[in-house]
């Protein structure tokens, strides 16, 4: 029997190489973009959880600002967030029962990005949570 082999012409091989060279950068950009976006979503969720936990701790009857800040910081540290800032408005020492306590959590994207955040501008994720003082 005769053995047949498929031989691609050189023109077809060159075309495949060009298509590969055009598609690979787009695919790499898509993959790294998806990874970076998932990191931003995770960072935002961490800031939201920390804000809620800080506001919850601040709304308790005998809560101090130190205890409330520590509650928010524990959440952020458990999620591996770096260079964050937690603040409260109004100051807990002057808040009365029934006042609305706001907890603000600011997290810089540049210091917490996994891939390309170091190339981005100085943007921050800001989370704000409200609770009523008990």
PDB file of C-alpha atoms in Angstrom:
ATOM      1  CA  UNK A   1       0.000   0.000   0.000  1.00  0.00           C
ATOM      2  CA  UNK A   2       0.949   3.542  -0.495  1.00  0.00           C
ATOM      3  CA  UNK A   3       1.518   5.671   2.530  1.00  0.00           C
ATOM      4  CA  UNK A   4       0.039   9.147   2.256  1.00  0.00           C
ATOM      5  CA  UNK A   5       1.132  12.058   4.336  1.00  0.00           C
ATOM      6  CA  UNK A   6      -0.431  15.439   4.539  1.00  0.00           C
ATOM      7  CA  UNK A   7       2.028  18.144   3.793  1.00  0.00           C
ATOM      8  CA  UNK A   8       0.960  21.681   4.474  1.00  0.00           C
ATOM      9  CA  UNK A   9       2.204  24.177   2.006  1.00  0.00           C
ATOM     10  CA  UNK A  10       4.580  26.789   3.377  1.00  0.00           C
ATOM     11  CA  UNK A  11       1.970  29.470   2.727  1.00  0.00           C
ATOM     12  CA  UNK A  12      -0.490  27.811   5.132  1.00  0.00           C
ATOM     13  CA  UNK A  13       2.157  27.431   7.868  1.00  0.00           C
ATOM     14  CA  UNK A  14       3.018  31.118   7.594  1.00  0.00           C
ATOM     15  CA  UNK A  15      -0.639  32.046   7.853  1.00  0.00           C
ATOM     16  CA  UNK A  16      -1.012  30.021  11.064  1.00  0.00           C
ATOM     17  CA  UNK A  17       2.033  31.724  12.539  1.00  0.00           C
ATOM     18  CA  UNK A  18       0.629  35.179  11.764  1.00  0.00           C
ATOM     19  CA  UNK A  19      -2.775  34.278  13.247  1.00  0.00           C
ATOM     20  CA  UNK A  20      -1.057  32.949  16.367  1.00  0.00           C
ATOM     21  CA  UNK A  21       1.056  36.106  16.707  1.00  0.00           C
ATOM     22  CA  UNK A  22      -2.047  38.289  16.405  1.00  0.00           C
ATOM     23  CA  UNK A  23      -4.235  36.295  18.826  1.00  0.00           C
ATOM     24  CA  UNK A  24      -1.767  35.554  21.636  1.00  0.00           C
ATOM     25  CA  UNK A  25      -1.413  39.159  22.905  1.00  0.00           C
ATOM     26  CA  UNK A  26      -5.197  39.517  23.030  1.00  0.00           C
ATOM     27  CA  UNK A  27      -5.575  36.249  24.932  1.00  0.00           C
ATOM     28  CA  UNK A  28      -2.790  37.121  27.375  1.00  0.00           C
ATOM     29  CA  UNK A  29      -4.354  40.541  27.968  1.00  0.00           C
ATOM     30  CA  UNK A  30      -7.732  38.914  28.568  1.00  0.00           C
ATOM     31  CA  UNK A  31      -6.316  36.408  31.079  1.00  0.00           C
ATOM     32  CA  UNK A  32      -4.294  38.979  33.031  1.00  0.00           C
ATOM     33  CA  UNK A  33      -7.232  41.400  32.947  1.00  0.00           C
ATOM     34  CA  UNK A  34      -9.511  38.748  34.440  1.00  0.00           C
ATOM     35  CA  UNK A  35      -6.974  37.988  37.182  1.00  0.00           C
ATOM     36  CA  UNK A  36      -6.527  41.683  38.005  1.00  0.00           C
ATOM     37  CA  UNK A  37     -10.292  42.323  37.995  1.00  0.00           C
ATOM     38  CA  UNK A  38     -10.897  39.420  40.377  1.00  0.00           C
ATOM     39  CA  UNK A  39      -8.253  40.912  42.683  1.00  0.00           C
ATOM     40  CA  UNK A  40     -10.062  44.269  42.658  1.00  0.00           C
ATOM     41  CA  UNK A  41     -13.382  42.587  43.481  1.00  0.00           C
ATOM     42  CA  UNK A  42     -11.780  40.633  46.324  1.00  0.00           C
ATOM     43  CA  UNK A  43     -10.134  43.799  47.675  1.00  0.00           C
ATOM     44  CA  UNK A  44     -13.436  45.668  47.518  1.00  0.00           C
ATOM     45  CA  UNK A  45     -15.252  42.861  49.339  1.00  0.00           C
ATOM     46  CA  UNK A  46     -12.573  42.830  52.042  1.00  0.00           C
ATOM     47  CA  UNK A  47     -12.961  46.590  52.538  1.00  0.00           C
ATOM     48  CA  UNK A  48     -16.763  46.251  52.719  1.00  0.00           C
ATOM     49  CA  UNK A  49     -16.574  43.435  55.280  1.00  0.00           C
ATOM     50  CA  UNK A  50     -14.089  45.388  57.385  1.00  0.00           C
ATOM     51  CA  UNK A  51     -16.300  48.480  57.251  1.00  0.00           C
ATOM     52  CA  UNK A  52     -19.346  46.528  58.379  1.00  0.00           C
ATOM     53  CA  UNK A  53     -17.428  44.819  61.176  1.00  0.00           C
ATOM     54  CA  UNK A  54     -15.946  48.128  62.321  1.00  0.00           C
ATOM     55  CA  UNK A  55     -19.352  49.817  62.298  1.00  0.00           C
ATOM     56  CA  UNK A  56     -20.899  46.887  64.171  1.00  0.00           C
ATOM     57  CA  UNK A  57     -18.203  47.009  66.843  1.00  0.00           C
ATOM     58  CA  UNK A  58     -18.540  50.809  67.071  1.00  0.00           C
ATOM     59  CA  UNK A  59     -22.310  50.640  67.566  1.00  0.00           C
ATOM     60  CA  UNK A  60     -22.098  48.592  70.766  1.00  0.00           C
ATOM     61  CA  UNK A  61     -22.952  50.289  74.057  1.00  0.00           C
ATOM     62  CA  UNK A  62     -19.507  50.568  75.664  1.00  0.00           C
ATOM     63  CA  UNK A  63     -17.449  50.498  72.466  1.00  0.00           C
ATOM     64  CA  UNK A  64     -14.251  52.476  72.158  1.00  0.00           C
ATOM     65  CA  UNK A  65     -12.716  53.665  68.924  1.00  0.00           C
ATOM     66  CA  UNK A  66      -9.679  51.464  69.582  1.00  0.00           C
ATOM     67  CA  UNK A  67     -11.848  48.310  69.813  1.00  0.00           C
ATOM     68  CA  UNK A  68     -13.856  49.185  66.713  1.00  0.00           C
ATOM     69  CA  UNK A  69     -10.731  49.985  64.697  1.00  0.00           C
ATOM     70  CA  UNK A  70      -9.142  46.725  65.835  1.00  0.00           C
ATOM     71  CA  UNK A  71     -12.225  44.752  64.707  1.00  0.00           C
ATOM     72  CA  UNK A  72     -11.969  46.243  61.202  1.00  0.00           C
ATOM     73  CA  UNK A  73      -8.195  45.791  61.067  1.00  0.00           C
ATOM     74  CA  UNK A  74      -8.488  42.098  61.955  1.00  0.00           C
ATOM     75  CA  UNK A  75     -10.658  41.509  58.885  1.00  0.00           C
ATOM     76  CA  UNK A  76      -8.274  43.391  56.610  1.00  0.00           C
ATOM     77  CA  UNK A  77      -5.195  41.635  57.981  1.00  0.00           C
ATOM     78  CA  UNK A  78      -6.858  38.228  57.646  1.00  0.00           C
ATOM     79  CA  UNK A  79      -7.427  38.979  53.957  1.00  0.00           C
ATOM     80  CA  UNK A  80      -3.842  40.116  53.446  1.00  0.00           C
ATOM     81  CA  UNK A  81      -4.679  43.771  52.803  1.00  0.00           C
ATOM     82  CA  UNK A  82      -1.778  46.207  53.260  1.00  0.00           C
ATOM     83  CA  UNK A  83      -1.595  49.979  53.867  1.00  0.00           C
ATOM     84  CA  UNK A  84      -5.223  50.588  54.867  1.00  0.00           C
ATOM     85  CA  UNK A  85      -6.861  53.316  56.926  1.00  0.00           C
ATOM     86  CA  UNK A  86      -9.938  52.990  59.163  1.00  0.00           C
ATOM     87  CA  UNK A  87     -11.787  56.040  60.512  1.00  0.00           C
ATOM     88  CA  UNK A  88     -15.091  56.795  62.226  1.00  0.00           C
ATOM     89  CA  UNK A  89     -17.499  59.695  62.090  1.00  0.00           C
ATOM     90  CA  UNK A  90     -18.548  61.083  64.527  1.00  0.00           C
ATOM     91  CA  UNK A  91     -15.849  60.189  67.058  1.00  0.00           C
ATOM     92  CA  UNK A  92     -17.168  57.364  69.231  1.00  0.00           C
ATOM     93  CA  UNK A  93     -16.425  59.183  72.479  1.00  0.00           C
ATOM     94  CA  UNK A  94     -18.929  61.909  71.548  1.00  0.00           C
ATOM     95  CA  UNK A  95     -21.591  59.637  69.992  1.00  0.00           C
ATOM     96  CA  UNK A  96     -24.827  59.188  71.911  1.00  0.00           C
ATOM     97  CA  UNK A  97     -27.349  56.372  71.752  1.00  0.00           C
ATOM     98  CA  UNK A  98     -29.361  56.591  68.513  1.00  0.00           C
ATOM     99  CA  UNK A  99     -26.626  58.441  66.584  1.00  0.00           C
ATOM    100  CA  UNK A 100     -25.546  57.049  63.237  1.00  0.00           C
ATOM    101  CA  UNK A 101     -21.957  55.820  63.295  1.00  0.00           C
ATOM    102  CA  UNK A 102     -20.071  55.762  59.994  1.00  0.00           C
ATOM    103  CA  UNK A 103     -17.027  53.577  59.449  1.00  0.00           C
ATOM    104  CA  UNK A 104     -14.762  54.476  56.523  1.00  0.00           C
ATOM    105  CA  UNK A 105     -12.185  52.015  55.196  1.00  0.00           C
ATOM    106  CA  UNK A 106      -9.687  53.252  52.603  1.00  0.00           C
ATOM    107  CA  UNK A 107      -7.481  50.751  50.774  1.00  0.00           C
ATOM    108  CA  UNK A 108      -4.946  51.844  48.125  1.00  0.00           C
ATOM    109  CA  UNK A 109      -5.078  49.723  44.977  1.00  0.00           C
ATOM    110  CA  UNK A 110      -1.406  50.230  44.159  1.00  0.00           C
ATOM    111  CA  UNK A 111      -0.134  48.514  47.329  1.00  0.00           C
ATOM    112  CA  UNK A 112      -2.598  45.612  47.150  1.00  0.00           C
ATOM    113  CA  UNK A 113      -2.646  44.693  43.467  1.00  0.00           C
ATOM    114  CA  UNK A 114      -1.356  41.305  42.428  1.00  0.00           C
ATOM    115  CA  UNK A 115      -0.112  42.156  38.949  1.00  0.00           C
ATOM    116  CA  UNK A 116      -0.370  45.549  37.307  1.00  0.00           C
ATOM    117  CA  UNK A 117      -1.630  47.788  40.093  1.00  0.00           C
ATOM    118  CA  UNK A 118       1.823  49.235  40.611  1.00  0.00           C
ATOM    119  CA  UNK A 119       1.501  50.782  37.172  1.00  0.00           C
ATOM    120  CA  UNK A 120      -1.853  52.377  37.953  1.00  0.00           C
ATOM    121  CA  UNK A 121      -2.450  55.784  39.433  1.00  0.00           C
ATOM    122  CA  UNK A 122      -2.981  56.383  43.154  1.00  0.00           C
ATOM    123  CA  UNK A 123      -6.567  55.154  43.316  1.00  0.00           C
ATOM    124  CA  UNK A 124      -8.253  53.883  46.443  1.00  0.00           C
ATOM    125  CA  UNK A 125     -11.154  51.649  47.261  1.00  0.00           C
ATOM    126  CA  UNK A 126     -13.294  53.420  49.855  1.00  0.00           C
ATOM    127  CA  UNK A 127     -15.922  51.530  51.802  1.00  0.00           C
ATOM    128  CA  UNK A 128     -18.485  53.212  54.011  1.00  0.00           C
ATOM    129  CA  UNK A 129     -20.758  51.429  56.489  1.00  0.00           C
ATOM    130  CA  UNK A 130     -23.467  52.838  58.771  1.00  0.00           C
ATOM    131  CA  UNK A 131     -24.808  51.541  62.071  1.00  0.00           C
ATOM    132  CA  UNK A 132     -26.942  53.118  64.795  1.00  0.00           C
ATOM    133  CA  UNK A 133     -25.313  53.475  68.217  1.00  0.00           C
ATOM    134  CA  UNK A 134     -27.008  51.256  70.798  1.00  0.00           C
TER     135      UNK A 134
END
